[in-house]
XYZ file of C-alpha atoms in Angstrom:
662
model
C 6.868 -6.693 -24.806
C 10.050 -7.858 -23.193
C 13.031 -5.591 -22.957
C 15.369 -6.050 -25.861
C 12.726 -7.773 -28.007
C 11.590 -6.114 -31.237
C 8.473 -8.313 -31.365
C 5.551 -6.925 -29.404
C 3.156 -9.162 -27.541
C 0.065 -9.606 -29.782
C -3.028 -7.647 -28.803
C -5.312 -10.601 -29.500
C -3.237 -12.878 -27.249
C -4.053 -10.905 -24.119
C -6.191 -12.803 -21.632
C -9.289 -11.018 -20.328
C -9.212 -7.212 -19.926
C -12.163 -6.826 -22.285
C -13.059 -3.301 -21.131
C -9.522 -2.063 -21.705
C -9.242 -3.654 -25.120
C -12.631 -2.317 -26.163
C -11.745 1.215 -25.006
C -8.506 1.135 -27.007
C -10.210 -0.237 -30.104
C -12.962 2.391 -29.893
C -10.280 5.083 -29.907
C -8.547 3.372 -32.825
C -11.845 3.599 -34.722
C -12.496 7.226 -33.660
C -9.494 9.145 -32.266
C -11.912 12.042 -31.623
C -13.127 10.113 -28.561
C -10.137 11.593 -26.744
C -7.935 8.710 -25.638
C -7.879 6.299 -22.725
C -6.613 6.539 -19.165
C -5.759 3.098 -17.786
C -5.729 2.860 -13.993
C -4.459 -0.271 -12.312
C -2.162 -1.872 -9.811
C 1.392 -2.790 -10.723
C 1.990 -5.941 -12.751
C -1.296 -5.870 -14.666
C 0.167 -5.575 -18.185
C -1.186 -2.089 -18.818
C 1.845 -1.164 -20.906
C 1.809 -4.477 -22.773
C -1.754 -3.972 -24.009
C -1.163 -0.373 -25.064
C 2.010 -1.157 -27.000
C 0.269 -4.086 -28.699
C -2.382 -1.740 -30.115
C 0.095 -0.171 -32.550
C -0.053 -3.211 -34.861
C -3.826 -2.760 -35.287
C -3.782 0.894 -36.325
C -4.401 1.407 -40.055
C -1.338 2.514 -42.049
C -1.095 6.177 -43.023
C -0.069 7.846 -46.274
C 2.390 10.730 -45.796
C 4.116 13.265 -48.027
C 7.496 12.613 -46.470
C 7.754 15.710 -44.263
C 8.737 15.638 -40.584
C 5.119 16.277 -39.541
C 3.441 13.313 -41.300
C 1.146 15.446 -43.463
C -1.609 13.660 -45.383
C -1.161 14.077 -49.168
C -4.948 14.328 -49.556
C -5.255 17.038 -46.902
C -1.866 18.578 -46.030
C -1.593 20.925 -43.071
C -1.504 24.487 -44.475
C 0.589 25.567 -41.449
C 3.122 22.765 -41.778
C 6.622 24.183 -41.119
C 7.940 21.953 -43.945
C 5.209 23.109 -46.366
C 3.700 24.052 -48.648
C 3.327 20.573 -50.139
C 2.737 19.731 -53.779
C -0.818 18.345 -54.095
C 0.265 16.254 -57.087
C 2.705 14.184 -55.000
C 0.941 10.934 -53.971
C 3.156 10.350 -50.960
C 4.099 7.017 -49.469
C 2.400 4.617 -47.083
C 3.899 3.661 -43.729
C 2.756 2.087 -40.467
C 1.149 4.326 -37.857
C 3.592 5.198 -35.069
C 3.302 4.565 -31.363
C 5.376 7.303 -29.724
C 6.253 6.991 -26.039
C 6.625 10.066 -23.821
C 9.020 9.407 -20.899
C 8.063 10.811 -17.498
C 11.323 12.768 -17.348
C 10.939 14.418 -20.766
C 11.475 18.162 -21.073
C 9.093 20.678 -22.624
C 11.489 21.005 -25.580
C 11.305 17.270 -26.219
C 7.510 17.278 -26.110
C 6.637 20.314 -28.226
C 9.882 21.001 -30.085
C 12.105 24.078 -30.031
C 14.729 26.054 -31.868
C 17.335 23.840 -33.560
C 20.296 25.023 -31.483
C 22.918 23.281 -33.627
C 21.783 24.933 -36.856
C 21.288 28.287 -35.149
C 24.873 28.299 -33.870
C 26.689 26.676 -36.783
C 24.676 27.967 -39.785
C 23.192 31.152 -38.372
C 19.635 30.151 -39.384
C 16.442 29.938 -37.359
C 15.015 26.429 -37.728
C 12.447 24.415 -35.782
C 13.298 21.019 -34.336
C 9.995 19.084 -33.957
C 9.174 17.187 -30.773
C 7.221 14.099 -29.832
C 3.850 15.713 -30.575
C 4.875 16.030 -34.228
C 6.148 12.445 -34.300
C 2.829 11.170 -32.893
C 0.640 12.990 -35.452
C -1.786 10.506 -37.080
C -0.561 7.785 -34.741
C -0.655 7.132 -30.998
C 1.077 8.824 -28.071
C 1.624 6.692 -24.974
C 2.492 8.090 -21.536
C 3.376 5.485 -18.926
C 2.866 6.663 -15.316
C 1.066 9.771 -16.548
C 0.244 10.709 -12.944
C 3.971 11.291 -12.360
C 4.334 13.593 -15.373
C 4.841 17.218 -14.391
C 1.665 19.286 -14.465
C 2.752 21.776 -17.114
C 3.706 18.938 -19.491
C 0.323 17.297 -18.918
C -1.354 20.622 -19.710
C 0.561 20.954 -22.986
C -0.115 17.349 -23.893
C -3.845 17.439 -23.243
C -4.283 20.848 -24.879
C -2.698 19.475 -28.038
C -4.900 16.376 -27.860
C -8.041 18.506 -27.482
C -7.158 21.098 -30.155
C -5.530 18.755 -32.649
C -2.513 21.014 -33.028
C 0.622 22.101 -31.197
C 1.515 25.766 -30.790
C 5.139 26.598 -29.968
C 6.231 30.118 -28.971
C 9.750 30.093 -27.558
C 13.309 31.220 -28.269
C 12.225 33.328 -31.251
C 10.328 30.430 -32.845
C 6.602 30.694 -33.632
C 5.231 27.464 -35.062
C 1.848 25.769 -35.342
C 1.495 22.254 -36.688
C -1.139 19.534 -36.666
C -0.953 17.074 -33.757
C -3.856 14.622 -33.887
C -3.161 11.356 -32.135
C -4.665 8.618 -30.016
C -3.666 9.513 -26.451
C -3.202 6.697 -23.948
C -1.980 7.113 -20.384
C -1.389 4.457 -17.743
C -1.038 4.966 -14.005
C -0.917 3.177 -10.672
C -3.259 5.038 -8.262
C -1.027 4.035 -5.337
C 1.583 6.475 -6.652
C -0.776 9.457 -6.669
C -3.788 10.673 -8.617
C -4.242 13.005 -11.530
C -5.999 16.271 -10.782
C -9.751 16.065 -11.564
C -9.544 18.675 -14.320
C -6.861 16.589 -16.042
C -8.832 13.385 -15.585
C -11.679 15.030 -17.455
C -9.486 15.601 -20.510
C -9.113 11.856 -21.118
C -12.023 10.544 -23.147
C -12.395 7.142 -21.479
C -11.052 5.500 -18.355
C -10.679 1.836 -17.453
C -9.799 0.185 -14.148
C -7.730 -3.000 -14.357
C -6.690 -5.514 -11.724
C -5.186 -8.990 -11.776
C -7.741 -11.766 -12.166
C -8.425 -13.954 -9.125
C -9.465 -16.945 -11.256
C -6.698 -19.596 -10.978
C -7.428 -21.026 -14.437
C -7.237 -17.599 -16.085
C -4.046 -16.742 -14.203
C -2.551 -20.033 -15.372
C -3.368 -19.178 -18.985
C -1.737 -15.772 -18.581
C 1.461 -17.356 -17.271
C 1.416 -20.074 -19.930
C 1.156 -17.591 -22.792
C 3.747 -15.269 -21.316
C 6.275 -18.061 -20.921
C 5.713 -19.185 -24.517
C 6.199 -15.597 -25.680
C 9.437 -15.115 -23.735
C 10.779 -18.429 -25.029
C 10.319 -17.457 -28.693
C 8.650 -14.064 -29.309
C 8.619 -14.404 -33.097
C 7.027 -17.854 -33.103
C 4.449 -16.810 -30.518
C 3.486 -13.696 -32.501
C 3.265 -15.760 -35.709
C 0.653 -18.022 -34.077
C -1.586 -14.984 -33.614
C -1.051 -13.431 -37.047
C -4.510 -14.331 -38.362
C -6.271 -12.981 -35.255
C -4.257 -9.756 -35.423
C -5.019 -9.330 -39.112
C -8.741 -9.872 -38.474
C -8.770 -7.202 -35.763
C -6.845 -4.771 -37.977
C -9.336 -5.302 -40.818
C -12.225 -4.738 -38.412
C -10.710 -1.444 -37.211
C -10.252 -0.285 -40.820
C -13.805 -1.267 -41.745
C -15.227 0.492 -38.681
C -13.321 3.688 -39.540
C -14.777 3.589 -43.016
C -18.296 3.022 -41.663
C -18.126 5.683 -38.934
C -19.181 8.665 -41.140
C -22.419 6.821 -41.961
C -23.379 6.145 -38.324
C -26.526 8.009 -37.288
C -27.016 9.329 -33.757
C -30.795 9.512 -33.442
C -32.598 12.074 -31.311
C -33.708 9.259 -28.994
C -30.116 8.080 -28.441
C -28.939 11.651 -27.898
C -31.679 12.184 -25.300
C -30.453 9.082 -23.479
C -26.887 10.376 -23.498
C -27.782 13.804 -22.170
C -30.154 12.318 -19.580
C -27.434 10.020 -18.257
C -24.860 12.825 -18.056
C -27.355 15.065 -16.278
C -28.360 12.289 -13.863
C -24.744 11.743 -12.807
C -24.189 15.504 -12.444
C -20.994 15.679 -14.479
C -19.503 19.129 -15.007
C -19.649 20.810 -18.399
C -20.607 19.227 -21.715
C -17.426 17.330 -22.538
C -18.929 14.160 -21.054
C -21.947 14.388 -23.383
C -19.712 14.826 -26.439
C -17.356 12.004 -25.484
C -20.225 9.637 -24.714
C -21.870 10.441 -28.045
C -18.646 9.898 -30.006
C -17.968 6.662 -28.141
C -21.476 5.334 -28.778
C -21.123 6.082 -32.499
C -17.721 4.374 -32.621
C -19.200 1.340 -30.844
C -21.961 1.129 -33.442
C -19.374 1.254 -36.247
C -17.243 -1.345 -34.445
C -20.255 -3.677 -34.426
C -20.958 -3.032 -38.099
C -24.091 -0.929 -37.554
C -25.091 2.538 -38.727
C -27.539 3.178 -35.874
C -26.658 3.842 -32.230
C -28.547 1.593 -29.797
C -29.269 1.819 -26.070
C -26.593 -0.787 -25.425
C -24.055 1.392 -27.247
C -25.032 4.307 -25.000
C -24.798 2.139 -21.886
C -21.317 0.858 -22.757
C -20.159 4.343 -23.735
C -21.382 5.829 -20.454
C -19.716 3.056 -18.472
C -16.375 3.975 -20.053
C -16.748 7.768 -20.291
C -18.379 8.799 -17.010
C -16.736 7.093 -13.985
C -13.799 9.506 -13.760
C -16.010 12.525 -14.476
C -18.440 12.004 -11.601
C -15.777 12.479 -8.932
C -16.839 15.357 -6.738
C -13.628 15.366 -4.700
C -10.007 14.355 -5.439
C -10.235 11.725 -2.695
C -13.248 10.032 -4.320
C -12.463 6.862 -6.260
C -13.840 6.727 -9.813
C -17.018 4.700 -10.008
C -20.462 4.453 -11.541
C -23.704 3.088 -10.118
C -24.697 0.768 -12.957
C -28.165 0.150 -11.551
C -28.841 3.873 -11.671
C -27.429 3.953 -15.198
C -29.867 1.237 -16.283
C -32.777 3.043 -14.640
C -32.025 6.301 -16.483
C -31.610 4.502 -19.801
C -34.871 2.615 -19.345
C -36.681 5.801 -18.422
C -35.585 7.483 -21.668
C -35.677 4.422 -23.935
C -38.020 4.962 -26.883
C -37.190 1.532 -28.325
C -37.227 -1.300 -25.770
C -36.378 -3.926 -28.384
C -33.007 -5.715 -27.875
C -30.145 -4.271 -29.949
C -29.039 -6.006 -33.098
C -25.651 -7.647 -33.220
C -25.466 -8.544 -29.525
C -24.436 -6.457 -26.552
C -20.834 -7.415 -26.328
C -18.973 -5.500 -29.001
C -15.687 -6.865 -27.677
C -12.656 -7.771 -29.778
C -12.404 -11.035 -31.645
C -10.971 -14.135 -30.030
C -7.586 -15.592 -30.812
C -6.399 -19.004 -32.053
C -7.251 -20.658 -28.759
C -10.825 -19.467 -28.888
C -10.304 -17.207 -25.865
C -10.766 -13.467 -25.710
C -8.037 -11.250 -27.083
C -5.844 -9.277 -24.672
C -2.448 -8.874 -22.872
C -1.047 -10.967 -20.086
C -1.930 -10.648 -16.508
C -5.398 -9.181 -15.878
C -9.107 -8.905 -16.219
C -11.274 -5.833 -16.517
C -12.778 -4.435 -13.357
C -16.369 -3.421 -12.814
C -16.261 0.325 -12.273
C -19.558 0.355 -10.411
C -19.894 0.658 -6.709
C -22.244 3.527 -5.989
C -21.184 6.811 -4.532
C -17.475 6.746 -3.770
C -15.483 8.759 -1.317
C -17.944 8.714 1.595
C -16.108 9.056 4.919
C -15.768 5.715 6.660
C -16.783 7.316 9.908
C -20.088 8.553 8.440
C -23.125 7.683 10.509
C -21.188 6.008 13.303
C -22.473 6.601 16.814
C -20.162 8.167 19.309
C -18.975 5.778 21.995
C -17.497 7.438 25.067
C -15.899 5.201 27.651
C -15.342 7.987 30.103
C -13.132 10.695 31.399
C -11.136 11.690 28.329
C -8.941 8.663 28.981
C -11.263 6.315 27.127
C -11.792 6.014 23.392
C -14.272 7.492 20.956
C -15.141 6.067 17.586
C -14.097 8.017 14.528
C -15.885 11.321 14.093
C -17.023 12.415 10.663
C -14.798 15.183 9.239
C -16.150 18.702 8.904
C -16.429 20.347 5.504
C -13.175 21.012 3.680
C -11.985 24.462 2.643
C -9.041 26.197 1.020
C -6.269 26.537 3.633
C -3.491 29.077 3.861
C -0.379 28.363 1.840
C 2.539 27.275 4.023
C 5.977 27.114 2.405
C 9.486 26.047 3.317
C 11.813 29.080 3.590
C 14.699 29.461 1.173
C 15.195 28.027 -2.304
C 15.235 24.294 -2.873
C 16.111 21.913 -5.693
C 13.490 19.241 -5.102
C 10.989 17.576 -7.406
C 8.847 20.017 -9.426
C 5.651 20.998 -7.636
C 3.617 23.990 -6.526
C 4.572 24.818 -2.960
C 7.991 26.282 -2.168
C 10.447 28.339 -4.203
C 13.039 26.261 -6.053
C 15.570 26.149 -8.837
C 13.744 24.008 -11.355
C 13.931 22.842 -14.980
C 10.601 24.619 -15.377
C 9.551 28.179 -14.653
C 10.704 31.737 -15.261
C 14.253 32.187 -16.573
C 16.230 33.967 -13.863
C 19.752 33.744 -15.284
C 22.304 31.426 -16.831
C 25.206 29.223 -15.760
C 27.748 26.963 -17.511
C 26.098 23.766 -18.706
C 24.314 22.133 -21.642
C 20.944 21.150 -20.184
C 18.330 23.443 -21.713
C 20.705 25.759 -23.578
C 20.253 29.484 -22.898
C 20.852 30.786 -26.404
C 21.497 34.452 -25.615
C 23.961 33.692 -22.817
C 25.751 31.142 -25.007
C 26.112 33.682 -27.823
C 27.460 36.280 -25.400
C 30.016 33.789 -24.097
C 31.166 32.791 -27.594
C 31.162 36.226 -29.258
C 34.462 37.611 -27.855
C 36.415 34.617 -29.176
C 35.303 34.591 -32.830
C 38.371 36.361 -34.255
C 40.781 34.200 -32.279
C 38.959 31.061 -33.437
C 39.207 32.093 -37.107
C 35.511 32.499 -37.876
C 34.926 32.911 -41.606
C 31.301 31.906 -42.285
C 27.861 33.019 -41.104
C 27.772 30.635 -38.170
C 29.504 31.124 -34.845
C 32.456 29.041 -33.756
C 31.260 27.671 -30.433
C 33.392 25.753 -27.956
C 32.007 23.451 -25.238
C 33.000 25.940 -22.539
C 30.727 28.574 -24.159
C 27.530 26.634 -23.521
C 25.220 28.128 -20.924
C 22.055 26.629 -19.506
C 19.046 28.509 -18.217
C 18.557 28.962 -14.483
C 14.844 29.011 -13.748
C 12.812 30.087 -10.753
C 10.109 27.505 -10.221
C 8.252 25.682 -7.486
C 8.975 22.395 -5.811
C 6.876 19.792 -4.066
C 7.745 19.140 -0.439
C 7.345 16.326 2.047
C 4.440 17.435 4.243
C 4.465 15.355 7.418
C 1.319 15.645 9.543
C 1.629 15.010 13.272
C -1.916 14.773 14.657
C -2.875 14.676 18.338
C -5.546 11.968 18.801
C -5.514 11.919 22.589
C -8.347 12.378 25.037
C -7.763 16.120 25.269
C -8.783 16.319 21.589
C -11.716 13.961 22.010
C -14.553 16.508 22.113
C -16.504 15.367 19.079
C -17.082 18.762 17.483
C -13.420 19.688 17.935
C -12.243 16.451 16.320
C -14.632 17.034 13.404
C -13.040 20.457 12.904
C -9.528 19.010 13.221
C -10.225 16.303 10.648
C -11.762 18.839 8.304
C -8.688 21.032 8.650
C -6.211 18.199 8.041
C -8.233 16.927 5.079
C -8.145 20.465 3.671
C -4.371 20.541 4.095
C -4.113 17.085 2.486
C -6.111 18.310 -0.488
C -3.810 21.316 -0.727
C -0.778 18.979 -0.669
C -2.389 16.860 -3.403
C -2.842 19.889 -5.637
C 0.707 21.093 -4.980
C 2.314 17.719 -5.861
C 3.679 17.062 -2.385
C 4.509 13.781 -0.740
C 2.629 13.344 2.519
C 3.005 11.304 5.687
C 0.755 10.976 8.738
C 1.747 10.313 12.360
C -0.830 10.121 15.143
C -0.142 9.994 18.863
C -2.292 9.022 21.838
C -2.109 6.712 24.838
C 1.526 5.841 25.379
C 2.992 5.989 21.874
C 2.986 7.456 18.381
C 2.040 5.551 15.241
C 3.178 6.120 11.667
C -0.298 5.784 10.157
C 0.912 6.624 6.636
C 4.556 6.357 5.535
C 5.544 9.223 3.198
C 3.858 8.653 -0.145
C 2.453 10.474 -3.173
C -0.913 8.768 -2.652
C -2.625 11.539 -0.718
C -5.991 9.780 -0.780
C -4.492 7.002 1.371
C -3.806 9.597 4.052
C -7.397 10.821 3.795
C -8.755 7.302 4.336
C -6.601 6.739 7.411
C -7.534 10.103 8.871
C -11.252 9.481 8.445
C -10.968 6.261 10.456
C -8.960 7.923 13.232
C -10.400 7.326 16.707
C -9.444 9.417 19.735
C -8.849 8.902 23.432
C -6.151 8.255 26.017
C -3.253 10.335 27.293
C -1.146 12.744 25.283
C 2.397 11.509 24.502
C 3.460 14.681 22.676
C 7.172 13.977 23.059
C 6.749 10.508 21.542
C 5.012 12.056 18.539
C 7.773 14.605 18.007
C 10.484 11.957 18.317
C 8.695 9.727 15.816
C 8.477 12.659 13.416
C 12.205 13.321 13.780
C 12.977 9.677 12.984
C 10.713 9.595 9.923
C 12.269 12.789 8.562
C 15.796 11.456 9.193
C 15.061 8.361 7.096
C 13.408 10.401 4.351
C 16.447 12.693 4.101
C 18.530 9.629 3.267
C 16.020 8.408 0.683
C 15.325 11.740 -1.009
C 17.771 14.415 0.168
C 16.537 17.033 -2.336
C 12.928 17.028 -1.092
C 12.618 19.482 1.781
C 10.197 18.699 4.627
C 7.384 20.706 6.172
C 6.126 19.496 9.556
C 2.479 20.289 10.386
C 1.671 19.639 14.065
C -2.039 19.610 14.912
C -2.467 19.745 18.699
C -3.668 21.756 21.670
C -0.122 21.563 23.084
C -0.915 19.462 26.169
C 1.531 16.702 27.172
C 0.249 14.284 29.832
C 2.493 11.292 29.244
C 6.182 10.631 28.653
C 9.134 12.968 28.472
C 9.218 16.731 28.381
C 8.436 17.730 24.764
C 11.107 20.448 24.891
C 13.912 17.911 24.353
C 12.039 16.239 21.499
C 11.292 19.590 19.871
C 15.014 20.370 19.815
C 15.484 17.445 17.399
C 13.269 19.266 14.883
C 14.744 22.745 15.210
C 16.090 22.679 11.625
C 12.772 21.604 10.090
C 10.268 24.132 8.734
C 7.150 23.668 10.830
C 3.620 24.897 11.406
C 1.681 24.340 14.631
C -2.103 24.347 14.252
C -3.407 25.373 17.681
C -6.568 23.376 18.452
C -7.092 24.743 21.973
C -10.650 25.979 22.536
C -12.685 27.515 25.295
C -12.626 30.845 27.154
C -9.459 29.953 29.092
C -6.419 29.242 26.928
C -3.096 27.988 28.281
C -1.118 28.832 25.135
C 0.757 25.519 25.169
C 0.623 25.153 21.382
C 2.216 28.584 21.054
C 5.027 27.498 23.368
C 5.551 24.396 21.212
C 5.694 26.571 18.099
C 8.394 28.730 19.679
C 10.444 25.640 20.545
C 10.131 24.361 16.983
C 10.873 27.783 15.536
C 7.760 27.564 13.411
C 4.561 29.452 12.705
C 1.537 29.043 14.996
C -1.946 29.257 13.503
C -5.229 28.984 15.372
C -7.467 26.241 13.997
C -10.257 28.686 13.225
C -7.829 30.926 11.285
C -6.391 28.171 9.109
C -8.607 28.893 6.114
C -7.405 31.324 3.449
C -10.775 33.085 3.532
C -10.614 33.473 7.313
C -7.175 35.064 7.067
C -8.358 37.419 4.322
C -11.253 38.438 6.570
C -8.886 39.200 9.429
C -6.741 41.363 7.128
C -9.805 43.235 5.867
C -10.963 43.879 9.443
C -7.545 45.229 10.428
C -7.527 47.564 7.421
C -10.982 48.876 8.327
C -9.836 49.673 11.873
C -6.717 51.392 10.567
């Protein structure tokens, strides 16, 4: 929908995007499927399609409480209860509640009603967005940018069907069952694999490359922007037909039978793709049953299982955070055929997609088509299987070496206390974390400190009732000790002195391990490489850590070692980033053997980085060591770590050995 317009773009007017529309409709039929994660590039109308779904959700009957209790089955734990079973309630439209990326925990789950606590002296609960979304839909745009602890709360509520709040003297449980939809642009960073798994289905979207289809998208969008009400009115019949079909499928769903043969297919497929746990089996089964109901059938067919697996498994078969979601559809067909007890074609056709609109085209939102999620095993290193090509003398060039196995590295932090974006690396003052004190302010009120500040003034302010007389200057906000994400800038030596193939494999494995660590700690990352006569910014600072992994895997080596050029390029990149994001503190990770065979003396360049927290990973090998990386670490004022001691397990082993000797 356009900003400022109260008329949403019709769901059935969306061009293409059949997989996305089907995934949303399946969840509308059976919210137990677990929601949809929509992955796609910018400008693909992800938000438009999701917001359009609200008009298709069946209306709900409520008792009139703040938690949308069903008169036929009220929540026994409802904070506004108990409810009179004789009250029929009233019918209203299902809500689509949007969770902003910058929302606080209080806004999501609810908290103590501060105003009533201070003015009336009573303890009351102020519900959050989870309560508002109950029996409706909850939409999170850019879910990959949502802070981890909010994602955990959100997905726990979605999985359990209730929200549990324990804070500020309030203990509340209330029902929170909703259709969860998240959208994200993978270029801005990925969700952690364990969070990906909590979404029932996932769909990849991208803009269509068909000129005729793109023209139709533009044509419809222009007509909508010219007169939203008239455009929506033209699609009223198609919208009503889809809404009736969703209602009918919901009513039919309890009668759908999942046969033993269909269940064997589901479990065989999940086992064949080696997904972790049993959530994939449950989601695939629920999706297949919802697909059968959507197509007006009471029996699950092989085609239902195939479509369900195609939507439920791609994001669950990722073995590594840098692997792109995908599914080998040929393998899927082979497994289904192998366990198919009924080779007859399914009744009702294989499509199961939403109805068409007035123009006879498929329903859907402007700007995209669905993307085939197949593509075989993802995440294989691009350098895999390539033959080494040595052109001589350490001054030539070698093709990219395959990285060694990844491992858990040591934790490196930036000294001091920062105020950067929430993350998991360095100590920071954060909106999230352990309460460490209070200060004047009204963001996240610290109740006890506010009461202490107001108490001495009650007589002078003429207090006469049970509530406190609170002035603006009494308000105190909580000061919390948390963790921040940093800018981790990798400076990697790719010169001839690093060109020994086994050493470069170890170096790439180490940097990939550090990249994975940065990904898990919500850091931004950048990658600079230097060799020959210059340094190259291979990856400008970004939250898309997997982009850094792809560039590193393709990294070839050879040539001289312009160490000073690399350090100067790092200083320039960090200078620009300080202007863009002054609150995000940097951590420089230099991976080198310390040699400098070209350009200026690195001592002058190192002086430019004296105020930057740094780590030097010493890659020097062999029986004779010059200690040049250690000298560089001293000039940078940073920590020096031998490559073979970078792993957390290796360090723990060293500590254990020292203790044994002692």
